[in-house]
CSV table of N, CA and C in Angstrom, one decimal:
chain,number,residue,atom,x,y,z
A,15,MET,N,-11.1,-6.6,9.1
A,15,MET,CA,-11.4,-7.5,7.9
A,15,MET,C,-10.6,-7.1,6.7
A,16,VAL,N,-10.3,-5.8,6.6
A,16,VAL,CA,-9.5,-5.3,5.5
A,16,VAL,C,-8.1,-5.9,5.6
A,17,LYS,N,-7.6,-6.0,6.8
A,17,LYS,CA,-6.3,-6.6,7.0
A,17,LYS,C,-6.3,-8.1,6.6
A,18,LEU,N,-7.3,-8.8,6.9
A,18,LEU,CA,-7.5,-10.2,6.5
A,18,LEU,C,-7.5,-10.3,5.0
A,19,ASP,N,-8.3,-9.5,4.4
A,19,ASP,CA,-8.4,-9.6,2.9
A,19,ASP,C,-7.1,-9.3,2.3
A,20,LYS,N,-6.4,-8.3,2.7
A,20,LYS,CA,-5.0,-8.0,2.2
A,20,LYS,C,-4.1,-9.1,2.4
A,21,ALA,N,-4.0,-9.7,3.6
A,21,ALA,CA,-3.1,-10.8,3.8
A,21,ALA,C,-3.5,-12.0,2.9
A,22,LEU,N,-4.8,-12.3,2.7
A,22,LEU,CA,-5.1,-13.4,1.9
A,22,LEU,C,-4.8,-13.1,0.4
A,23,ARG,N,-5.0,-11.9,-0.1
A,23,ARG,CA,-4.7,-11.6,-1.4
A,23,ARG,C,-3.2,-11.7,-1.7
A,24,ARG,N,-2.4,-11.3,-0.8
A,24,ARG,CA,-0.9,-11.3,-1.0
A,24,ARG,C,-0.4,-12.7,-0.7
A,25,GLY,N,-1.2,-13.6,-0.2
A,25,GLY,CA,-0.8,-15.0,0.1
A,25,GLY,C,0.1,-15.1,1.3
A,26,HIS,N,0.0,-14.2,2.2
A,26,HIS,CA,0.9,-14.3,3.4
A,26,HIS,C,0.4,-15.4,4.3
A,27,LEU,N,1.1,-16.5,4.3
A,27,LEU,CA,0.7,-17.7,5.1
A,27,LEU,C,0.5,-17.4,6.6
A,28,TRP,N,1.5,-16.9,7.2
A,28,TRP,CA,1.5,-16.8,8.7
A,28,TRP,C,0.4,-15.8,9.1
A,29,GLY,N,0.4,-14.6,8.4
A,29,GLY,CA,-0.6,-13.6,8.7
A,29,GLY,C,-2.0,-14.1,8.5
A,30,SER,N,-2.2,-14.8,7.4
A,30,SER,CA,-3.5,-15.4,7.0
A,30,SER,C,-3.9,-16.4,8.0
A,31,CYS,N,-3.0,-17.3,8.4
A,31,CYS,CA,-3.3,-18.4,9.3
A,31,CYS,C,-3.7,-17.8,10.7
A,32,LEU,N,-2.9,-16.8,11.1
A,32,LEU,CA,-3.1,-16.2,12.4
A,32,LEU,C,-4.4,-15.5,12.4
A,33,MET,N,-4.7,-14.8,11.3
A,33,MET,CA,-6.0,-14.0,11.3
A,33,MET,C,-7.2,-15.0,11.2
A,34,LEU,N,-7.1,-16.1,10.4
A,34,LEU,CA,-8.2,-17.1,10.4
A,34,LEU,C,-8.4,-17.7,11.7
A,35,PHE,N,-7.3,-18.1,12.4
A,35,PHE,CA,-7.4,-18.7,13.7
A,35,PHE,C,-8.0,-17.8,14.7
A,36,ALA,N,-7.6,-16.5,14.7
A,36,ALA,CA,-8.2,-15.6,15.6
A,36,ALA,C,-9.6,-15.3,15.3
A,37,ALA,N,-10.0,-15.4,14.0
A,37,ALA,CA,-11.4,-15.2,13.6
A,37,ALA,C,-12.3,-16.4,14.0
A,38,GLY,N,-11.7,-17.5,14.5
A,38,GLY,CA,-12.5,-18.6,14.9
A,38,GLY,C,-12.6,-19.7,13.9
A,39,CYS,N,-11.7,-19.7,12.9
A,39,CYS,CA,-11.8,-20.8,11.9
A,39,CYS,C,-11.5,-22.1,12.6
A,40,GLY,N,-10.4,-22.2,13.4
A,40,GLY,CA,-10.1,-23.3,14.2
A,40,GLY,C,-9.6,-24.5,13.4
A,41,ALA,N,-9.4,-24.4,12.1
A,41,ALA,CA,-9.0,-25.6,11.3
A,41,ALA,C,-7.6,-26.0,11.6
A,42,GLN,N,-6.7,-25.1,12.1
A,42,GLN,CA,-5.3,-25.4,12.3
A,42,GLN,C,-5.1,-25.5,13.9
A,43,PRO,N,-4.3,-26.4,14.3
A,43,PRO,CA,-3.9,-26.4,15.7
A,43,PRO,C,-3.1,-25.2,16.1
A,44,ASN,N,-3.2,-24.8,17.4
A,44,ASN,CA,-2.4,-23.6,17.8
A,44,ASN,C,-1.0,-24.0,18.0
A,45,VAL,N,-0.2,-23.8,16.9
A,45,VAL,CA,1.2,-24.2,16.9
A,45,VAL,C,2.1,-22.9,17.0
A,46,PRO,N,2.9,-22.8,18.0
A,46,PRO,CA,3.7,-21.5,18.1
A,46,PRO,C,4.7,-21.4,16.9
A,47,PRO,N,5.1,-20.2,16.5
A,47,PRO,CA,6.1,-20.0,15.5
A,47,PRO,C,7.5,-20.5,16.0
A,48,ARG,N,8.3,-20.9,15.1
A,48,ARG,CA,9.7,-21.3,15.5
A,48,ARG,C,10.6,-20.3,14.8
A,49,ALA,N,11.4,-19.6,15.6
A,49,ALA,CA,12.4,-18.7,15.2
A,49,ALA,C,13.7,-19.5,15.0
A,50,ILE,N,14.4,-19.2,13.9
A,50,ILE,CA,15.7,-19.9,13.6
A,50,ILE,C,16.8,-18.9,13.6
A,51,GLN,N,17.8,-19.1,14.4
A,51,GLN,CA,19.0,-18.2,14.4
A,51,GLN,C,20.0,-18.9,13.4
A,52,LEU,N,20.1,-18.2,12.3
A,52,LEU,CA,21.0,-18.7,11.2
A,52,LEU,C,22.5,-18.4,11.6
A,53,HIS,N,23.3,-19.3,11.3
A,53,HIS,CA,24.8,-19.2,11.5
A,53,HIS,C,25.3,-18.2,10.4
A,54,GLN,N,24.8,-18.3,9.2
A,54,GLN,CA,25.2,-17.4,8.1
A,54,GLN,C,24.4,-16.1,8.3
A,55,LYS,N,25.0,-15.0,7.9
A,55,LYS,CA,24.3,-13.7,8.0
A,55,LYS,C,24.2,-13.1,6.6
A,56,TRP,N,23.1,-13.4,5.9
A,56,TRP,CA,22.8,-12.9,4.6
A,56,TRP,C,21.7,-11.8,4.7
A,57,ALA,N,21.9,-10.8,3.9
A,57,ALA,CA,20.9,-9.7,4.0
A,57,ALA,C,19.6,-10.1,3.3
A,58,LEU,N,19.7,-10.9,2.3
A,58,LEU,CA,18.5,-11.3,1.6
A,58,LEU,C,18.0,-12.6,2.1
A,59,GLN,N,16.9,-12.6,2.8
A,59,GLN,CA,16.3,-13.8,3.4
A,59,GLN,C,14.8,-13.9,2.8
A,60,PRO,N,14.2,-15.1,2.9
A,60,PRO,CA,12.8,-15.2,2.5
A,60,PRO,C,12.0,-14.2,3.4
A,61,GLY,N,11.1,-13.5,2.7
A,61,GLY,CA,10.2,-12.6,3.4
A,61,GLY,C,10.7,-11.2,3.3
A,62,ALA,N,12.0,-10.9,3.0
A,62,ALA,CA,12.5,-9.6,2.7
A,62,ALA,C,11.9,-9.1,1.4
A,63,GLU,N,12.0,-7.8,1.2
A,63,GLU,CA,11.5,-7.2,-0.1
A,63,GLU,C,12.6,-6.4,-0.8
A,64,VAL,N,12.5,-6.5,-2.1
A,64,VAL,CA,13.4,-5.7,-3.0
A,64,VAL,C,12.5,-5.0,-4.0
A,65,ALA,N,12.6,-3.7,-4.0
A,65,ALA,CA,11.8,-2.9,-4.9
A,65,ALA,C,10.3,-3.2,-4.8
A,66,GLY,N,9.9,-3.5,-3.6
A,66,GLY,CA,8.5,-3.8,-3.3
A,66,GLY,C,8.1,-5.2,-3.6
A,67,LEU,N,9.0,-6.0,-4.1
A,67,LEU,CA,8.7,-7.4,-4.4
A,67,LEU,C,9.2,-8.4,-3.3
A,68,ARG,N,8.4,-9.3,-2.9
A,68,ARG,CA,8.8,-10.2,-1.8
A,68,ARG,C,9.8,-11.3,-2.3
A,69,ILE,N,10.8,-11.6,-1.5
A,69,ILE,CA,11.7,-12.7,-1.8
A,69,ILE,C,11.2,-13.9,-1.2
A,70,SER,N,11.1,-15.0,-2.1
A,70,SER,CA,10.5,-16.3,-1.6
A,70,SER,C,11.6,-17.3,-1.3
A,71,GLY,N,12.8,-17.1,-1.7
A,71,GLY,CA,13.9,-18.0,-1.5
A,71,GLY,C,15.2,-17.2,-1.2
A,72,GLY,N,16.2,-17.9,-0.7
A,72,GLY,CA,17.5,-17.2,-0.4
A,72,GLY,C,18.6,-18.1,-0.8
A,73,LEU,N,19.8,-17.6,-0.5
A,73,LEU,CA,21.0,-18.4,-0.7
A,73,LEU,C,21.0,-19.7,0.0
A,74,GLY,N,21.1,-20.8,-0.7
A,74,GLY,CA,21.0,-22.1,0.0
A,74,GLY,C,19.7,-22.8,-0.2
A,75,ASP,N,18.6,-22.1,-0.6
A,75,ASP,CA,17.3,-22.7,-0.9
A,75,ASP,C,17.4,-23.5,-2.2
A,76,ILE,N,16.7,-24.6,-2.2
A,76,ILE,CA,16.5,-25.3,-3.5
A,76,ILE,C,15.1,-25.0,-4.0
A,77,SER,N,14.9,-24.6,-5.2
A,77,SER,CA,13.6,-24.2,-5.8
A,77,SER,C,13.1,-25.4,-6.6
A,78,ILE,N,11.9,-25.9,-6.3
A,78,ILE,CA,11.3,-27.0,-7.0
A,78,ILE,C,9.9,-26.6,-7.5
A,79,GLU,N,9.7,-26.7,-8.8
A,79,GLU,CA,8.4,-26.4,-9.4
A,79,GLU,C,7.4,-27.5,-9.1
A,80,LEU,N,6.5,-27.2,-8.2
A,80,LEU,CA,5.5,-28.2,-7.8
A,80,LEU,C,4.3,-28.2,-8.7
A,81,LYS,N,4.0,-27.1,-9.3
A,81,LYS,CA,2.8,-27.0,-10.2
A,81,LYS,C,1.5,-27.5,-9.6
A,82,GLY,N,1.3,-27.1,-8.3
A,82,GLY,CA,0.1,-27.5,-7.6
A,82,GLY,C,0.2,-28.8,-6.9
A,83,LYS,N,1.3,-29.5,-7.0
A,83,LYS,CA,1.4,-30.8,-6.3
A,83,LYS,C,1.7,-30.7,-4.8
A,84,SER,N,1.6,-31.8,-4.1
A,84,SER,CA,1.8,-31.8,-2.7
A,84,SER,C,3.2,-32.0,-2.2
A,85,VAL,N,3.5,-31.5,-1.0
A,85,VAL,CA,4.7,-31.7,-0.3
A,85,VAL,C,4.4,-32.6,0.9
A,86,ARG,N,5.2,-33.6,1.2
A,86,ARG,CA,4.8,-34.5,2.3
A,86,ARG,C,5.9,-34.5,3.4
A,87,ALA,N,5.5,-35.0,4.5
A,87,ALA,CA,6.4,-35.1,5.7
A,87,ALA,C,7.4,-36.2,5.3
A,88,PRO,N,8.7,-35.9,5.3
A,88,PRO,CA,9.7,-37.0,5.0
A,88,PRO,C,9.9,-38.0,6.1
A,89,PHE,N,9.5,-37.6,7.3
A,89,PHE,CA,9.6,-38.4,8.6
A,89,PHE,C,8.4,-38.1,9.4
A,90,ASN,N,8.2,-38.8,10.5
A,90,ASN,CA,7.3,-38.4,11.5
A,90,ASN,C,7.9,-37.1,12.1
A,91,GLY,N,7.0,-36.1,12.3
A,91,GLY,CA,7.6,-34.8,12.8
A,91,GLY,C,6.5,-33.8,13.1
A,92,LYS,N,7.0,-32.5,13.2
A,92,LYS,CA,6.2,-31.4,13.5
A,92,LYS,C,6.4,-30.3,12.5
A,93,VAL,N,5.3,-29.6,12.1
A,93,VAL,CA,5.3,-28.4,11.2
A,93,VAL,C,4.9,-27.2,12.1
A,94,GLN,N,5.8,-26.2,12.0
A,94,GLN,CA,5.6,-25.0,12.8
A,94,GLN,C,5.7,-23.8,11.8
A,95,PRO,N,4.9,-22.7,12.0
A,95,PRO,CA,5.1,-21.5,11.2
A,95,PRO,C,6.5,-20.9,11.5
A,96,ASN,N,7.1,-20.3,10.5
A,96,ASN,CA,8.4,-19.7,10.7
A,96,ASN,C,8.4,-18.2,10.3
A,97,ARG,N,8.1,-17.9,9.1
A,97,ARG,CA,7.9,-16.6,8.5
A,97,ARG,C,6.6,-16.5,7.8
A,98,GLU,N,6.3,-15.4,7.2
A,98,GLU,CA,5.0,-15.2,6.6
A,98,GLU,C,4.6,-16.3,5.6
A,99,ASP,N,5.5,-16.8,4.8
A,99,ASP,CA,5.2,-17.8,3.8
A,99,ASP,C,6.1,-19.0,4.0
A,100,CYS,N,6.6,-19.2,5.2
A,100,CYS,CA,7.4,-20.4,5.4
A,100,CYS,C,7.0,-21.1,6.7
A,101,VAL,N,7.2,-22.5,6.6
A,101,VAL,CA,7.1,-23.3,7.8
A,101,VAL,C,8.4,-24.1,8.0
A,102,VAL,N,8.5,-24.6,9.2
A,102,VAL,CA,9.7,-25.4,9.6
A,102,VAL,C,9.2,-26.8,9.9
A,103,PHE,N,9.9,-27.8,9.4
A,103,PHE,CA,9.6,-29.2,9.7
A,103,PHE,C,10.7,-29.7,10.5
A,104,SER,N,10.4,-30.3,11.7
A,104,SER,CA,11.4,-30.9,12.5
A,104,SER,C,11.0,-32.3,12.9
A,105,SER,N,12.0,-33.2,13.2
A,105,SER,CA,11.7,-34.6,13.5
A,105,SER,C,12.7,-35.1,14.5
A,106,SER,N,12.2,-35.9,15.4
A,106,SER,CA,13.2,-36.6,16.4
A,106,SER,C,14.0,-37.6,15.7
A,107,GLU,N,13.6,-38.0,14.4
A,107,GLU,CA,14.3,-39.0,13.7
A,107,GLU,C,15.6,-38.4,13.1
A,108,VAL,N,15.6,-37.1,12.9
A,108,VAL,CA,16.8,-36.4,12.4
A,108,VAL,C,17.0,-35.1,13.3
A,109,PRO,N,17.3,-35.3,14.6
A,109,PRO,CA,17.3,-34.1,15.5
A,109,PRO,C,18.3,-33.0,15.2
A,110,ALA,N,19.3,-33.3,14.5
A,110,ALA,CA,20.3,-32.2,14.1
A,110,ALA,C,19.9,-31.4,12.9
A,111,TYR,N,18.7,-31.7,12.4
A,111,TYR,CA,18.3,-31.0,11.1
A,111,TYR,C,16.9,-30.3,11.3
A,112,LEU,N,16.7,-29.2,10.6
A,112,LEU,CA,15.4,-28.6,10.4
A,112,LEU,C,15.3,-28.4,8.9
A,113,PHE,N,14.0,-28.4,8.4
A,113,PHE,CA,13.8,-28.2,7.0
A,113,PHE,C,12.8,-27.0,6.9
A,114,ARG,N,13.2,-26.0,6.2
A,114,ARG,CA,12.4,-24.8,6.0
A,114,ARG,C,11.7,-24.9,4.6
A,115,LEU,N,10.4,-24.8,4.6
A,115,LEU,CA,9.6,-25.0,3.4
A,115,LEU,C,8.8,-23.7,3.2
A,116,CYS,N,9.1,-23.0,2.1
A,116,CYS,CA,8.5,-21.7,1.8
A,116,CYS,C,7.7,-21.9,0.5
A,117,GLY,N,6.5,-21.2,0.4
A,117,GLY,CA,5.7,-21.1,-0.8
A,117,GLY,C,4.5,-22.1,-0.8
A,118,LEU,N,4.3,-22.7,0.3
A,118,LEU,CA,3.1,-23.6,0.4
A,118,LEU,C,1.8,-22.9,0.8
A,119,LYS,N,0.8,-23.3,0.1
A,119,LYS,CA,-0.5,-22.7,0.5
A,119,LYS,C,-1.2,-23.5,1.5
A,120,ARG,N,-1.7,-22.9,2.6
A,120,ARG,CA,-2.5,-23.5,3.6
A,120,ARG,C,-1.8,-24.8,4.2
A,121,PRO,N,-0.6,-24.6,4.7
A,121,PRO,CA,0.1,-25.8,5.2
A,121,PRO,C,-0.5,-26.4,6.4
A,122,GLN,N,-0.4,-27.7,6.6
A,122,GLN,CA,-0.9,-28.4,7.8
A,122,GLN,C,0.1,-28.2,8.9
A,123,LEU,N,-0.3,-27.6,10.0
A,123,LEU,CA,0.6,-27.3,11.1
A,123,LEU,C,0.4,-28.4,12.2
A,124,GLY,N,1.4,-28.6,13.0
A,124,GLY,CA,1.3,-29.6,14.1
A,124,GLY,C,2.0,-30.9,13.8
A,125,ASP,N,1.7,-31.9,14.5
A,125,ASP,CA,2.3,-33.2,14.3
A,125,ASP,C,1.8,-33.9,13.1
A,126,LEU,N,2.7,-34.5,12.3
A,126,LEU,CA,2.3,-35.2,11.1
A,126,LEU,C,3.1,-36.6,11.1
A,127,GLN,N,2.5,-37.5,10.5
A,127,GLN,CA,3.2,-38.8,10.3
A,127,GLN,C,3.9,-38.8,8.9
A,128,GLU,N,4.9,-39.6,8.8
A,128,GLU,CA,5.7,-39.7,7.5
A,128,GLU,C,4.7,-39.9,6.4
A,129,GLY,N,4.8,-39.2,5.3
A,129,GLY,CA,4.0,-39.3,4.1
A,129,GLY,C,2.7,-38.5,4.1
A,130,GLU,N,2.3,-37.9,5.3
A,130,GLU,CA,1.2,-37.0,5.3
A,130,GLU,C,1.5,-35.7,4.6
A,131,VAL,N,0.5,-35.1,4.0
A,131,VAL,CA,0.7,-33.9,3.2
A,131,VAL,C,0.9,-32.7,4.1
A,132,ILE,N,1.9,-32.0,3.9
A,132,ILE,CA,2.2,-30.7,4.6
A,132,ILE,C,1.4,-29.6,3.9
A,133,GLY,N,1.5,-29.6,2.6
A,133,GLY,CA,0.8,-28.5,1.8
A,133,GLY,C,1.1,-28.7,0.4
A,134,SER,N,0.6,-27.7,-0.4
A,134,SER,CA,0.9,-27.8,-1.9
A,134,SER,C,1.1,-26.3,-2.3
A,135,GLY,N,1.6,-26.2,-3.6
A,135,GLY,CA,1.8,-24.9,-4.1
A,135,GLY,C,2.3,-25.0,-5.5
A,136,GLU,N,2.6,-23.8,-6.0
A,136,GLU,CA,3.2,-23.8,-7.4
A,136,GLU,C,4.7,-24.0,-7.4
A,137,ALA,N,5.4,-23.5,-6.4
A,137,ALA,CA,6.8,-23.6,-6.2
A,137,ALA,C,7.2,-23.8,-4.8
A,138,LEU,N,8.1,-24.6,-4.5
A,138,LEU,CA,8.6,-24.8,-3.1
A,138,LEU,C,10.1,-24.3,-3.1
A,139,GLN,N,10.3,-23.5,-2.0
A,139,GLN,CA,11.7,-23.1,-1.7
A,139,GLN,C,12.1,-23.9,-0.5
A,140,PHE,N,13.0,-24.9,-0.6
A,140,PHE,CA,13.4,-25.8,0.4
A,140,PHE,C,14.8,-25.5,0.9
A,141,ALA,N,15.0,-25.4,2.2
A,141,ALA,CA,16.3,-25.3,2.8
A,141,ALA,C,16.5,-26.3,3.9
A,142,ALA,N,17.6,-27.0,3.9
A,142,ALA,CA,18.0,-27.9,5.0
A,142,ALA,C,18.9,-27.1,5.9
A,143,LEU,N,18.7,-27.2,7.2
A,143,LEU,CA,19.5,-26.5,8.2
A,143,LEU,C,20.1,-27.5,9.2
A,144,ARG,N,21.3,-27.4,9.5
A,144,ARG,CA,22.0,-28.3,10.5
A,144,ARG,C,22.4,-27.5,11.7
A,145,ARG,N,22.1,-28.1,12.9
A,145,ARG,CA,22.4,-27.5,14.1
A,145,ARG,C,24.0,-27.4,14.3
A,146,GLN,N,24.4,-26.2,14.7
A,146,GLN,CA,25.8,-25.9,14.9
A,146,GLN,C,26.1,-26.1,16.4
A,147,PRO,N,27.4,-26.3,16.8
A,147,PRO,CA,27.8,-26.4,18.2
A,147,PRO,C,27.3,-25.3,19.1
A,148,ASP,N,27.2,-24.1,18.5
A,148,ASP,CA,26.8,-22.9,19.3
A,148,ASP,C,25.2,-22.8,19.4
A,149,GLY,N,24.5,-23.7,18.8
A,149,GLY,CA,23.0,-23.7,18.9
A,149,GLY,C,22.4,-23.0,17.7
A,150,SER,N,23.2,-22.3,16.9
A,150,SER,CA,22.6,-21.7,15.7
A,150,SER,C,22.4,-22.8,14.6
A,151,TRP,N,21.9,-22.4,13.5
A,151,TRP,CA,21.6,-23.3,12.4
A,151,TRP,C,22.3,-22.8,11.1
A,152,ALA,N,22.9,-23.7,10.4
A,152,ALA,CA,23.6,-23.4,9.1
A,152,ALA,C,22.8,-24.1,8.0
A,153,ILE,N,22.7,-23.4,6.9
A,153,ILE,CA,22.0,-24.0,5.7
A,153,ILE,C,23.0,-24.9,5.1
A,154,VAL,N,22.6,-26.1,4.8
A,154,VAL,CA,23.5,-27.1,4.1
A,154,VAL,C,22.7,-27.7,2.9
A,155,GLU,N,23.5,-28.3,2.0
A,155,GLU,CA,22.9,-29.0,0.9
A,155,GLU,C,22.0,-30.2,1.3
A,156,PRO,N,20.8,-30.3,0.9
A,156,PRO,CA,20.0,-31.4,1.3
A,156,PRO,C,20.3,-32.6,0.4
A,157,ALA,N,20.2,-33.8,1.0
A,157,ALA,CA,20.4,-35.0,0.2
A,157,ALA,C,19.2,-35.2,-0.8
A,158,VAL,N,19.6,-35.8,-2.0
A,158,VAL,CA,18.6,-36.0,-3.0
A,158,VAL,C,17.4,-36.9,-2.5
A,159,ASP,N,17.8,-37.9,-1.8
A,159,ASP,CA,16.7,-38.8,-1.3
A,159,ASP,C,15.7,-38.1,-0.3
A,160,LEU,N,16.2,-37.2,0.4
A,160,LEU,CA,15.4,-36.4,1.3
A,160,LEU,C,14.4,-35.6,0.5
A,161,LEU,N,14.9,-34.9,-0.5
A,161,LEU,CA,14.0,-34.1,-1.4
A,161,LEU,C,13.0,-35.0,-2.1
A,162,GLU,N,13.4,-36.2,-2.5
A,162,GLU,CA,12.5,-37.1,-3.2
A,162,GLU,C,11.4,-37.6,-2.2
A,163,ARG,N,11.7,-37.8,-0.9
A,163,ARG,CA,10.7,-38.2,0.1
A,163,ARG,C,9.7,-37.1,0.3
A,164,THR,N,10.2,-35.8,0.2
A,164,THR,CA,9.4,-34.7,0.5
A,164,THR,C,8.4,-34.3,-0.6
A,165,VAL,N,8.8,-34.5,-1.9
A,165,VAL,CA,8.0,-34.2,-3.0
A,165,VAL,C,7.4,-35.4,-3.8
A,166,ARG,N,7.6,-36.6,-3.3
A,166,ARG,CA,7.0,-37.7,-4.0
A,166,ARG,C,5.5,-37.7,-4.0
A,167,GLN,N,4.9,-38.1,-5.0
A,167,GLN,CA,3.4,-38.1,-5.1
A,167,GLN,C,3.0,-39.6,-5.0
A,168,GLU,N,2.0,-39.8,-4.1
A,168,GLU,CA,1.5,-41.1,-3.9
A,168,GLU,C,0.2,-41.4,-4.6
């Protein structure tokens, strides 16, 4: 229980979701984590620590001040956990892309329809990733209209 309390206090999404699910909460579907092999090799990635402080974004991430507002599925797709405070959104509508969303509180995992709420938070770290010929993923600049679809408020 101490581990659960610590994870919740620190806001560790994946640890918290895993602990809550294991504890019988059952509110989230059992969605396996998605590992992403990045083409770029940067030492500082979301989830790493510097001087005891957690990094929430990295090179290539777009930071958006949500101020508690929601983030929505830009297409029909699937949300999977990625790292402690990050989820990955994928869609068959844009199969060559993944979208990494960090900083959301209690994100909705599993299959979502376009426009459904993924989660909310104070700040979103958004990264668009494009599949490379070798199967790895490279961070690319996201299109403005994609970001608008993701953070629009209905």
